[in-house]
Amino acid sequence: MSKGRLRWRKFVSNFMLAMTGVCAFVSVLVLFFILGYLLFNGGTSINWDFFTKLPKPVGEAGGGMANAIVGSGKILLLASLMGVPIGFLGGIYLAEFSGKGMASVVRYAADLLNGVPSIVIGIFAYSLVVLPFKHFSALAGAFALGIMMIPITLRSTEEFLKNVPRMLREAAMALGASKWKTIVTVIVPAAYRGIMTAILLALARVAGETAPLLFTAFGNRFESHGWSQPTATLPVMIYTYAVSPYDDWHRQAWAAGLVLLGLVLIINILARTILSRGIAVPRS
Amino acid sequence: MATTTTTLKGAGPVSGSRSFFLKLRDGDEIARLVTLVFATTVVLITAALVWELWVNSALPRQKFGFHFFVTSVWDPIMDQFGALPFIYGTMVTSAVALLVAVPLGIGAAIFLAELAPPRVSDTLQFFIDLLAAVPSVIYGLLGVFIVVPLMRTVIYPALNKPFGYLPIFKGPSYGVGFMTAGIVLAIMVIPYIISVSREVLLSVPRDQREAALALGSTRWESTWKVVVPFAKTGIMGSIFLALARALGETMAVTMVIGNTPKIAASLFAPGYSIAAVIANEFTEATGDLYLQSLIALGLVLFLLTFILNGLARILIVLTTQKGSEVGG
Amino acid sequence: MKRIVGLAVGVLALCALVLADNALLINGAGATFPYPIYSKWFDVYHTKNPNFQFNYQSVGSGAGIKQVTEGTVDFGATDGPMNDDQLKTFQDKHNGTGILHFPTVLGADVPTYNIPGVTGALNFTPEALAGIFLGKVTKWNDPAIAGSNKGVNLPAADIIVVHRSDGSGTTYIWTDYLSKVSDEWKTKVGKGTSVNWPSGIGGKGNEGVMGSVKTTPNAIGYVELIYAVQNNIPYGSVRNSSGNFVKADLASVTAAAAGAAKEMPDDFRVSITNAPGNKAYPISSFTWLLIPQKFQDGGKRDAIKGFLQWMLNDGQNSVEALSYAKLPKEVVEKEKKAINNIQ
């Protein structure tokens, strides 16, 4: 092979590999760009008012998103209470009790549910919760988000439970514990970290969802009380303010975006660091 | 007390119902039943979802039949509903997204899997995972305030002036449109392509690379001509996953696509996607046919993502299995 | 794990208990056209009557009509009056009881535009407007526009049409006007809250259209007057049926309603676009609150009746500051009597 040809191939190799490096760094840079841009535009609007005041009438400057922050919190709490037990207990079933047939049916259903676009889940929640009760509500929004939390929680619970070493189970049974006792006192605590991580990740995912809330929680200019009233939420407020023509609303949208992104990123980082520290299994 | 279940079951003939109640007495059976109920709930919810979608989209099926998919008129006044503009918009924006995201994503994945030392690779992957977690409404925000002006001031002039005679680059600059939505979607799906492609590339056995290098190939050649083709099906899977995500994306798209139910050849023209029209018109669809047509669109979207996700899963599993079979 | 669950449930119960206070929440949804004045009214009314909270969501007249018909909100709002089919649908869903229209303010749709270098008010003929929105007049320096604007430097740029993507009363007013002045528009497109637009991009709500026009060079859109005023965006004059180019303001909108005030039908549904009168602004309109005739909840009924009374007396005093015109006296008197029809 001629030297020239070899040099060319080497050049191509170095060039292309450098390009892949560029691709990787560009992709990562996007994340920092987003963060930086939000900080720059929204940072100045984050003040005490933003967290404590209610929105002002259209065209008037000032006001905050207190009701949206509380609303998002309420809905996320209720969504977790709905989705996590179903996913968690269902995952226990898959890992500990089920036969092959039932297991594949449940897994398949969960995967299907996971792939449903969030707007379609919103349609489902509207038909099931909003229409029969004849009002938009935090409950409907939580229902939609809760459904979205189920698949992640289910699959992860099953995964982490299955990963618990056999010796733990066998040791428990040798000591005379029944199956359910083993699960409750030994296996679940051993898989605890992983399951917590999954729940946190599921929470982070639905915290940013807007589409399913559009026709379930709807919106509210005031604080909403209880669970059956329309509720303001951060993502929907961001959407409403962003497409408006008012500069003051734009600033608030940036601030809200920063708060939301910050929340989601913190939960993600927390979850991943918990997981990377490993599952609490005693080494023999 | 409860551990004697195994011996009880084996001990002598007990009639069916009596053994059930005996089993019920001990915690295991209760635990099994309780968790079974919850597991079944998952199946029930999914079934209810599909059923609701099907039943509540009966009217357009009856009235339009197959024509629903090929009509491009969306006229609420005349009660004429056709899904074509939305299917078109969904496909075009996803295609643009993939066109941008796939080269970038695979390139980044190659870097992370082949070149970067493990610590660097893991750290960068960590950040890519965070990118995947950014809420879509935030992408919408950025789309409206950054990508749209960028499109108007930089990208449109760069493409329209020299290539404006081509049908895909014709027409005035709206700022919003198919291409803008495609670009925003591309940023959103890159993390999926990177994470999955990186996984499958890492699962390619070392022998493959080493054999190529031993035969005198450069690193790039061994990567591009041996490793990547080996992981080809898995990478396809990652693309399908990304596509499924792009199809269902609602908020970011509706903020930058222009909300116009029309089919246009130009990428700079405004359009509409299935998810966007549902988000915009669902709460105001007066009349059952209108509402059910929107739900029918939802069903179409659901089926599309369902098929793509299924295919993706199969492809990814096939690749990682192949890797472990061939050995390494 | 159990402790966490217990804690969460406790917090939830506490929330529901503590936060459930005695303020009555009345939910409404609908038109974006009057949203600036409604949000001001509801804010002021809440300050005067802290035990009533009127939560109004500006989602477009179409959604307002739909949601009040479904019963998911207590009242609706629209600038395109409900047609007979929609009224019948409401009755069918509510055991034969109907829904009432209550005019609240007078407003105007204005053609607002963003042409680099043009800061003044352009003159638009009905033909020009119809042509632009039909997609036939495609450039700003087209004779149809330039003819009425001698001396203005109009660029040879493509016109970007911005219309509503959601079901809108503002659209109803605009298309109602265009149907009256252009036969081609009437046959090709028609009037309604959602039409099959020949060209242009869609924005969500008056807010979305204003936002799009504001950021897109060479764009034109139609918005309620206050949106253009609040955002300092130029808007044009329109030639009325007497041949005069009139700009939308309190006087010209009030003039448009003068005829209708005397002949207001009992159900208050009336169109005043292209109204006669030298000084009348041709794209004016009433906007209505949609109140169901019968309420299950006595508290909500009384709250709404109280608000309507306040709106017709004190409320009218704050509308002009936001560029809406007051209701004519005759209409106010008629409405006060009609409030008694709400049971």
mmCIF file of C-alpha atoms in Angstrom, chain B:
data_model
loop_
_atom_site.group_PDB
_atom_site.id
_atom_site.type_symbol
_atom_site.label_atom_id
_atom_site.label_comp_id
_atom_site.label_asym_id
_atom_site.label_seq_id
_atom_site.Cartn_x
_atom_site.Cartn_y
_atom_site.Cartn_z
ATOM 1 C CA MET B 1 -45.774 -20.408 62.364
ATOM 2 C CA ALA B 2 -46.180 -19.635 58.723
ATOM 3 C CA THR B 3 -43.211 -21.582 57.478
ATOM 4 C CA THR B 4 -44.976 -24.880 57.532
ATOM 5 C CA THR B 5 -46.896 -23.996 54.367
ATOM 6 C CA THR B 6 -44.806 -26.217 52.183
ATOM 7 C CA THR B 7 -45.375 -29.283 54.312
ATOM 8 C CA LEU B 8 -49.078 -28.542 54.695
ATOM 9 C CA LYS B 9 -49.646 -28.467 50.993
ATOM 10 C CA GLY B 10 -47.983 -31.817 50.503
ATOM 11 C CA ALA B 11 -49.685 -33.443 53.475
ATOM 12 C CA GLY B 12 -52.630 -35.541 52.353
ATOM 13 C CA PRO B 13 -55.693 -34.822 50.252
ATOM 14 C CA VAL B 14 -57.404 -31.574 51.139
ATOM 15 C CA SER B 15 -60.406 -30.437 49.137
ATOM 16 C CA GLY B 16 -59.946 -27.403 46.878
ATOM 17 C CA SER B 17 -61.888 -24.757 48.773
ATOM 18 C CA ARG B 18 -60.586 -25.834 52.149
ATOM 19 C CA SER B 19 -57.022 -25.613 50.973
ATOM 20 C CA PHE B 20 -57.718 -22.115 49.631
ATOM 21 C CA PHE B 21 -58.922 -20.905 52.971
ATOM 22 C CA LEU B 22 -56.103 -22.640 54.717
ATOM 23 C CA LYS B 23 -53.682 -20.863 52.429
ATOM 24 C CA LEU B 24 -55.563 -17.651 53.041
ATOM 25 C CA ARG B 25 -54.889 -17.975 56.713
ATOM 26 C CA ASP B 26 -51.242 -17.484 56.196
ATOM 27 C CA GLY B 27 -49.803 -14.209 55.040
ATOM 28 C CA ASP B 28 -48.299 -15.468 51.819
ATOM 29 C CA GLU B 29 -51.563 -15.987 50.044
ATOM 30 C CA ILE B 30 -52.885 -12.641 51.118
ATOM 31 C CA ALA B 31 -49.712 -11.021 49.940
ATOM 32 C CA ARG B 32 -49.996 -12.814 46.638
ATOM 33 C CA LEU B 33 -53.592 -11.783 46.161
ATOM 34 C CA VAL B 34 -53.007 -8.194 47.152
ATOM 35 C CA THR B 35 -50.082 -7.762 44.806
ATOM 36 C CA LEU B 36 -52.001 -9.625 42.104
ATOM 37 C CA VAL B 37 -54.815 -7.108 42.404
ATOM 38 C CA PHE B 38 -52.421 -4.252 41.837
ATOM 39 C CA ALA B 39 -50.708 -5.977 38.960
ATOM 40 C CA THR B 40 -54.081 -6.604 37.369
ATOM 41 C CA THR B 41 -54.941 -2.944 37.831
ATOM 42 C CA VAL B 42 -52.090 -2.081 35.497
ATOM 43 C CA VAL B 43 -53.508 -4.360 32.849
ATOM 44 C CA LEU B 44 -57.008 -2.993 33.428
ATOM 45 C CA ILE B 45 -55.874 0.610 33.093
ATOM 46 C CA THR B 46 -54.128 -0.121 29.827
ATOM 47 C CA ALA B 47 -57.100 -2.035 28.490
ATOM 48 C CA ALA B 48 -59.467 0.754 29.562
ATOM 49 C CA LEU B 49 -57.295 3.315 27.787
ATOM 50 C CA VAL B 50 -57.342 1.445 24.509
ATOM 51 C CA TRP B 51 -61.047 0.714 24.845
ATOM 52 C CA GLU B 52 -61.936 4.350 25.566
ATOM 53 C CA LEU B 53 -59.913 5.509 22.576
ATOM 54 C CA TRP B 54 -61.572 3.002 20.293
ATOM 55 C CA VAL B 55 -65.120 3.529 21.478
ATOM 56 C CA ASN B 56 -64.928 7.299 21.578
ATOM 57 C CA SER B 57 -63.689 7.539 18.018
ATOM 58 C CA ALA B 58 -66.505 5.536 16.467
ATOM 59 C CA LEU B 59 -68.270 8.442 14.715
ATOM 60 C CA PRO B 60 -65.531 9.432 12.279
ATOM 61 C CA ARG B 61 -64.931 5.754 11.561
ATOM 62 C CA GLN B 62 -68.566 5.351 10.640
ATOM 63 C CA LYS B 63 -68.869 8.576 8.717
ATOM 64 C CA PHE B 64 -65.584 8.737 6.843
ATOM 65 C CA GLY B 65 -64.182 5.255 6.996
ATOM 66 C CA PHE B 66 -60.791 4.961 5.407
ATOM 67 C CA HIS B 67 -61.159 8.388 3.792
ATOM 68 C CA PHE B 68 -60.366 9.887 7.172
ATOM 69 C CA PHE B 69 -56.714 9.117 6.563
ATOM 70 C CA VAL B 70 -56.461 10.545 3.095
ATOM 71 C CA THR B 71 -58.592 13.679 3.308
ATOM 72 C CA SER B 72 -56.716 16.890 3.875
ATOM 73 C CA VAL B 73 -59.643 19.114 4.785
ATOM 74 C CA TRP B 74 -60.135 20.032 8.432
ATOM 75 C CA ASP B 75 -63.248 22.173 8.529
ATOM 76 C CA PRO B 76 -65.184 22.301 11.783
ATOM 77 C CA ILE B 77 -67.940 24.423 10.250
ATOM 78 C CA MET B 78 -68.719 21.991 7.471
ATOM 79 C CA ASP B 79 -68.081 18.994 9.750
ATOM 80 C CA GLN B 80 -65.409 17.738 7.373
ATOM 81 C CA PHE B 81 -62.463 16.141 9.105
ATOM 82 C CA GLY B 82 -59.427 14.621 7.484
ATOM 83 C CA ALA B 83 -56.319 13.406 9.235
ATOM 84 C CA LEU B 84 -53.854 13.835 6.390
ATOM 85 C CA PRO B 85 -52.411 17.287 7.245
ATOM 86 C CA PHE B 86 -51.655 16.164 10.781
ATOM 87 C CA ILE B 87 -50.149 12.847 9.792
ATOM 88 C CA TYR B 88 -48.087 14.711 7.211
ATOM 89 C CA GLY B 89 -46.930 17.299 9.730
ATOM 90 C CA THR B 90 -46.071 14.674 12.309
ATOM 91 C CA MET B 91 -44.024 12.713 9.793
ATOM 92 C CA VAL B 92 -42.221 15.686 8.277
ATOM 93 C CA THR B 93 -41.182 17.181 11.594
ATOM 94 C CA SER B 94 -40.033 13.781 12.828
ATOM 95 C CA ALA B 95 -38.097 13.211 9.614
ATOM 96 C CA VAL B 96 -36.310 16.562 9.956
ATOM 97 C CA ALA B 97 -35.613 15.765 13.594
ATOM 98 C CA LEU B 98 -34.057 12.420 12.740
ATOM 99 C CA LEU B 99 -32.056 13.905 9.890
ATOM 100 C CA VAL B 100 -30.378 16.232 12.341
ATOM 101 C CA ALA B 101 -30.303 14.023 15.424
ATOM 102 C CA VAL B 102 -29.125 10.708 13.968
ATOM 103 C CA PRO B 103 -25.714 11.793 12.632
ATOM 104 C CA LEU B 104 -25.038 13.884 15.717
ATOM 105 C CA GLY B 105 -26.295 11.175 18.054
ATOM 106 C CA ILE B 106 -24.450 8.286 16.496
ATOM 107 C CA GLY B 107 -21.294 10.377 16.264
ATOM 108 C CA ALA B 108 -21.529 11.229 19.936
ATOM 109 C CA ALA B 109 -22.277 7.613 20.830
ATOM 110 C CA ILE B 110 -19.231 6.429 18.901
ATOM 111 C CA PHE B 111 -17.107 8.909 20.782
ATOM 112 C CA LEU B 112 -18.520 7.832 24.135
ATOM 113 C CA ALA B 113 -18.265 4.118 23.444
ATOM 114 C CA GLU B 114 -15.028 3.851 21.528
ATOM 115 C CA LEU B 115 -12.818 6.780 22.252
ATOM 116 C CA ALA B 116 -13.541 8.325 25.584
ATOM 117 C CA PRO B 117 -11.923 6.830 28.652
ATOM 118 C CA PRO B 118 -14.549 5.230 30.934
ATOM 119 C CA ARG B 119 -14.652 8.071 33.462
ATOM 120 C CA VAL B 120 -15.136 10.706 30.775
ATOM 121 C CA SER B 121 -17.681 8.540 29.028
ATOM 122 C CA ASP B 122 -19.706 8.036 32.181
ATOM 123 C CA THR B 123 -19.607 11.691 33.112
ATOM 124 C CA LEU B 124 -20.712 12.812 29.685
ATOM 125 C CA GLN B 125 -23.437 10.166 29.671
ATOM 126 C CA PHE B 126 -24.617 11.528 32.997
ATOM 127 C CA PHE B 127 -25.082 14.934 31.420
ATOM 128 C CA ILE B 128 -26.793 13.452 28.388
ATOM 129 C CA ASP B 129 -29.247 11.714 30.720
ATOM 130 C CA LEU B 130 -29.967 15.047 32.338
ATOM 131 C CA LEU B 131 -30.652 16.508 28.915
ATOM 132 C CA ALA B 132 -33.273 13.827 28.417
ATOM 133 C CA ALA B 133 -34.941 14.903 31.632
ATOM 134 C CA VAL B 134 -35.540 18.514 30.583
ATOM 135 C CA PRO B 135 -39.293 19.121 30.422
ATOM 136 C CA SER B 136 -40.722 19.625 26.958
ATOM 137 C CA VAL B 137 -42.323 22.975 27.774
ATOM 138 C CA ILE B 138 -38.816 24.314 28.428
ATOM 139 C CA TYR B 139 -37.763 23.169 24.973
ATOM 140 C CA GLY B 140 -40.836 25.015 23.755
ATOM 141 C CA LEU B 141 -39.688 28.169 25.554
ATOM 142 C CA LEU B 142 -36.303 27.930 23.927
ATOM 143 C CA GLY B 143 -37.901 27.174 20.608
ATOM 144 C CA VAL B 144 -40.032 30.314 20.719
ATOM 145 C CA PHE B 145 -37.344 32.673 21.929
ATOM 146 C CA ILE B 146 -34.187 31.269 20.356
ATOM 147 C CA VAL B 147 -34.852 28.880 17.475
ATOM 148 C CA VAL B 148 -37.602 30.932 15.817
ATOM 149 C CA PRO B 149 -35.520 34.127 15.569
ATOM 150 C CA LEU B 150 -32.525 32.022 14.564
ATOM 151 C CA MET B 151 -34.586 30.470 11.807
ATOM 152 C CA ARG B 152 -35.698 33.846 10.582
ATOM 153 C CA THR B 153 -32.349 35.593 10.708
ATOM 154 C CA VAL B 154 -29.821 32.866 9.941
ATOM 155 C CA ILE B 155 -31.171 29.572 8.693
ATOM 156 C CA TYR B 156 -33.838 30.813 6.301
ATOM 157 C CA PRO B 157 -31.583 33.261 4.453
ATOM 158 C CA ALA B 158 -28.806 30.661 4.319
ATOM 159 C CA LEU B 159 -31.050 28.099 2.654
ATOM 160 C CA ASN B 160 -33.570 30.177 0.765
ATOM 161 C CA LYS B 161 -31.239 32.541 -1.064
ATOM 162 C CA PRO B 162 -29.118 29.911 -2.789
ATOM 163 C CA PHE B 163 -31.686 27.084 -2.907
ATOM 164 C CA GLY B 164 -35.012 28.909 -2.981
ATOM 165 C CA TYR B 165 -36.019 27.318 -6.271
ATOM 166 C CA LEU B 166 -36.243 23.896 -4.636
ATOM 167 C CA PRO B 167 -39.791 23.119 -3.476
ATOM 168 C CA ILE B 168 -38.605 22.296 0.011
ATOM 169 C CA PHE B 169 -36.979 25.681 0.493
ATOM 170 C CA LYS B 170 -39.542 27.858 -1.223
ATOM 171 C CA GLY B 171 -41.798 30.466 0.222
ATOM 172 C CA PRO B 172 -41.685 33.250 2.773
ATOM 173 C CA SER B 173 -40.109 33.034 6.186
ATOM 174 C CA TYR B 174 -42.585 32.684 8.998
ATOM 175 C CA GLY B 175 -40.049 31.848 11.642
ATOM 176 C CA VAL B 176 -42.294 29.027 12.762
ATOM 177 C CA GLY B 177 -42.900 25.974 10.626
ATOM 178 C CA PHE B 178 -41.936 22.386 9.891
ATOM 179 C CA MET B 179 -38.201 22.975 10.014
ATOM 180 C CA THR B 180 -38.279 24.924 13.261
ATOM 181 C CA ALA B 181 -40.313 22.190 14.916
ATOM 182 C CA GLY B 182 -37.969 19.594 13.465
ATOM 183 C CA ILE B 183 -34.918 21.291 14.893
ATOM 184 C CA VAL B 184 -36.444 21.592 18.362
ATOM 185 C CA LEU B 185 -37.476 17.929 18.207
ATOM 186 C CA ALA B 186 -33.961 16.962 17.150
ATOM 187 C CA ILE B 187 -32.515 18.471 20.319
ATOM 188 C CA MET B 188 -35.089 16.566 22.321
ATOM 189 C CA VAL B 189 -34.404 13.143 20.852
ATOM 190 C CA ILE B 190 -30.603 13.234 20.612
ATOM 191 C CA PRO B 191 -30.184 11.930 24.197
ATOM 192 C CA TYR B 192 -32.204 8.821 23.371
ATOM 193 C CA ILE B 193 -30.104 8.002 20.339
ATOM 194 C CA ILE B 194 -26.887 8.596 22.242
ATOM 195 C CA SER B 195 -27.761 6.534 25.334
ATOM 196 C CA VAL B 196 -29.058 3.495 23.515
ATOM 197 C CA SER B 197 -26.440 3.536 20.751
ATOM 198 C CA ARG B 198 -23.710 3.863 23.333
ATOM 199 C CA GLU B 199 -25.098 0.831 25.168
ATOM 200 C CA VAL B 200 -25.236 -1.331 22.071
ATOM 201 C CA LEU B 201 -21.820 -0.213 20.860
ATOM 202 C CA LEU B 202 -20.356 -1.084 24.251
ATOM 203 C CA SER B 203 -21.911 -4.521 24.011
ATOM 204 C CA VAL B 204 -20.059 -5.318 20.779
ATOM 205 C CA PRO B 205 -17.428 -7.892 21.719
ATOM 206 C CA ARG B 206 -13.827 -6.751 21.818
ATOM 207 C CA ASP B 207 -12.740 -9.434 19.374
ATOM 208 C CA GLN B 208 -14.500 -7.696 16.555
ATOM 209 C CA ARG B 209 -12.564 -4.486 17.010
ATOM 210 C CA GLU B 210 -9.304 -6.214 17.681
ATOM 211 C CA ALA B 211 -9.629 -8.425 14.638
ATOM 212 C CA ALA B 212 -10.155 -5.423 12.413
ATOM 213 C CA LEU B 213 -7.249 -3.550 13.929
ATOM 214 C CA ALA B 214 -5.041 -6.621 13.624
ATOM 215 C CA LEU B 215 -5.817 -6.651 9.923
ATOM 216 C CA GLY B 216 -4.430 -3.157 9.602
ATOM 217 C CA SER B 217 -7.457 -0.905 9.710
ATOM 218 C CA THR B 218 -7.347 2.547 11.281
ATOM 219 C CA ARG B 219 -9.424 3.136 14.372
ATOM 220 C CA TRP B 220 -12.066 4.919 12.395
ATOM 221 C CA GLU B 221 -12.237 2.125 9.847
ATOM 222 C CA SER B 222 -12.579 -0.531 12.508
ATOM 223 C CA THR B 223 -15.306 1.485 14.192
ATOM 224 C CA TRP B 224 -17.247 2.479 11.132
ATOM 225 C CA LYS B 225 -16.834 -0.646 9.069
ATOM 226 C CA VAL B 226 -16.906 -3.340 11.733
ATOM 227 C CA VAL B 227 -18.277 -2.259 15.084
ATOM 228 C CA VAL B 228 -21.107 -0.059 13.917
ATOM 229 C CA PRO B 229 -22.436 -2.552 11.366
ATOM 230 C CA PHE B 230 -22.349 -5.198 14.084
ATOM 231 C CA ALA B 231 -24.466 -2.993 16.297
ATOM 232 C CA LYS B 232 -26.572 -1.894 13.382
ATOM 233 C CA THR B 233 -29.870 -3.351 14.511
ATOM 234 C CA GLY B 234 -29.512 -1.899 17.986
ATOM 235 C CA ILE B 235 -28.775 1.510 16.553
ATOM 236 C CA MET B 236 -31.868 1.156 14.378
ATOM 237 C CA GLY B 237 -33.715 0.406 17.594
ATOM 238 C CA SER B 238 -32.476 3.618 19.153
ATOM 239 C CA ILE B 239 -33.661 5.539 16.116
ATOM 240 C CA PHE B 240 -37.100 3.979 16.397
ATOM 241 C CA LEU B 241 -37.222 4.935 20.073
ATOM 242 C CA ALA B 242 -36.260 8.490 19.197
ATOM 243 C CA LEU B 243 -38.896 8.533 16.486
ATOM 244 C CA ALA B 244 -41.567 7.336 18.894
ATOM 245 C CA ARG B 245 -40.641 10.148 21.245
ATOM 246 C CA ALA B 246 -40.700 12.719 18.462
ATOM 247 C CA LEU B 247 -44.115 11.594 17.228
ATOM 248 C CA GLY B 248 -45.761 12.022 20.599
ATOM 249 C CA GLU B 249 -44.171 15.313 21.543
ATOM 250 C CA THR B 250 -46.803 17.942 22.084
ATOM 251 C CA MET B 251 -45.835 21.166 23.781
ATOM 252 C CA ALA B 252 -42.565 22.049 22.105
ATOM 253 C CA VAL B 253 -44.079 21.358 18.698
ATOM 254 C CA THR B 254 -47.284 23.302 19.197
ATOM 255 C CA MET B 255 -45.334 26.374 20.213
ATOM 256 C CA VAL B 256 -43.254 26.475 17.030
ATOM 257 C CA ILE B 257 -45.039 24.703 14.219
ATOM 258 C CA GLY B 258 -47.453 27.447 13.134
ATOM 259 C CA ASN B 259 -50.724 25.649 13.835
ATOM 260 C CA THR B 260 -51.936 25.494 10.237
ATOM 261 C CA PRO B 261 -53.663 22.327 9.040
ATOM 262 C CA LYS B 262 -52.218 22.419 5.560
ATOM 263 C CA ILE B 263 -49.895 20.232 3.567
ATOM 264 C CA ALA B 264 -47.053 22.181 2.025
ATOM 265 C CA ALA B 265 -43.912 21.089 0.272
ATOM 266 C CA SER B 266 -41.754 23.800 1.753
ATOM 267 C CA LEU B 267 -40.024 23.083 5.034
ATOM 268 C CA PHE B 268 -40.387 26.731 5.921
ATOM 269 C CA ALA B 269 -44.174 26.568 5.735
ATOM 270 C CA PRO B 270 -46.312 26.343 8.857
ATOM 271 C CA GLY B 271 -48.017 23.055 9.560
ATOM 272 C CA TYR B 272 -49.657 21.009 12.278
ATOM 273 C CA SER B 273 -49.030 17.754 14.046
ATOM 274 C CA ILE B 274 -51.431 15.232 15.569
ATOM 275 C CA ALA B 275 -50.399 15.952 19.135
ATOM 276 C CA ALA B 276 -50.480 19.720 18.591
ATOM 277 C CA VAL B 277 -53.985 19.822 17.148
ATOM 278 C CA ILE B 278 -55.338 17.695 19.994
ATOM 279 C CA ALA B 279 -53.740 20.030 22.534
ATOM 280 C CA ASN B 280 -55.135 23.126 20.837
ATOM 281 C CA GLU B 281 -58.631 22.052 19.886
ATOM 282 C CA PHE B 282 -59.681 19.409 22.390
ATOM 283 C CA THR B 283 -61.276 21.721 24.950
ATOM 284 C CA GLU B 284 -63.285 23.559 22.335
ATOM 285 C CA ALA B 285 -64.439 20.798 20.036
ATOM 286 C CA THR B 286 -68.161 21.433 19.994
ATOM 287 C CA GLY B 287 -70.084 18.641 18.439
ATOM 288 C CA ASP B 288 -69.470 14.964 18.830
ATOM 289 C CA LEU B 289 -67.992 14.395 15.386
ATOM 290 C CA TYR B 290 -65.353 17.071 15.976
ATOM 291 C CA LEU B 291 -64.365 15.714 19.368
ATOM 292 C CA GLN B 292 -64.326 12.126 18.216
ATOM 293 C CA SER B 293 -62.236 13.026 15.190
ATOM 294 C CA LEU B 294 -59.638 14.407 17.558
ATOM 295 C CA ILE B 295 -59.797 11.240 19.628
ATOM 296 C CA ALA B 296 -59.422 9.218 16.421
ATOM 297 C CA LEU B 297 -56.232 11.169 15.774
ATOM 298 C CA GLY B 298 -55.114 10.255 19.272
ATOM 299 C CA LEU B 299 -55.743 6.617 18.483
ATOM 300 C CA VAL B 300 -53.659 6.892 15.315
ATOM 301 C CA LEU B 301 -50.806 8.420 17.270
ATOM 302 C CA PHE B 302 -51.086 5.736 19.917
ATOM 303 C CA LEU B 303 -50.901 2.976 17.313
ATOM 304 C CA LEU B 304 -47.895 4.541 15.597
ATOM 305 C CA THR B 305 -45.912 4.880 18.805
ATOM 306 C CA PHE B 306 -46.990 1.426 19.903
ATOM 307 C CA ILE B 307 -45.633 -0.202 16.761
ATOM 308 C CA LEU B 308 -42.419 1.784 16.818
ATOM 309 C CA ASN B 309 -41.715 1.075 20.483
ATOM 310 C CA GLY B 310 -42.326 -2.621 19.940
ATOM 311 C CA LEU B 311 -39.981 -2.752 16.965
ATOM 312 C CA ALA B 312 -37.357 -0.777 18.832
ATOM 313 C CA ARG B 313 -37.410 -3.151 21.738
ATOM 314 C CA ILE B 314 -37.042 -6.202 19.515
ATOM 315 C CA LEU B 315 -34.146 -4.682 17.610
ATOM 316 C CA ILE B 316 -32.252 -3.635 20.714
ATOM 317 C CA VAL B 317 -32.662 -7.013 22.363
ATOM 318 C CA LEU B 318 -31.531 -8.763 19.204
ATOM 319 C CA THR B 319 -28.319 -6.768 19.062
ATOM 320 C CA THR B 320 -27.338 -7.172 22.675
ATOM 321 C CA GLN B 321 -28.093 -10.870 22.453
ATOM 322 C CA LYS B 322 -26.005 -11.193 19.330
ATOM 323 C CA GLY B 323 -23.168 -9.528 21.114
ATOM 324 C CA SER B 324 -23.222 -11.943 23.986
ATOM 325 C CA GLU B 325 -23.662 -14.960 21.760
ATOM 326 C CA VAL B 326 -20.779 -14.240 19.447
ATOM 327 C CA GLY B 327 -18.711 -14.111 22.562
ATOM 328 C CA GLY B 328 -16.210 -11.698 23.897
#
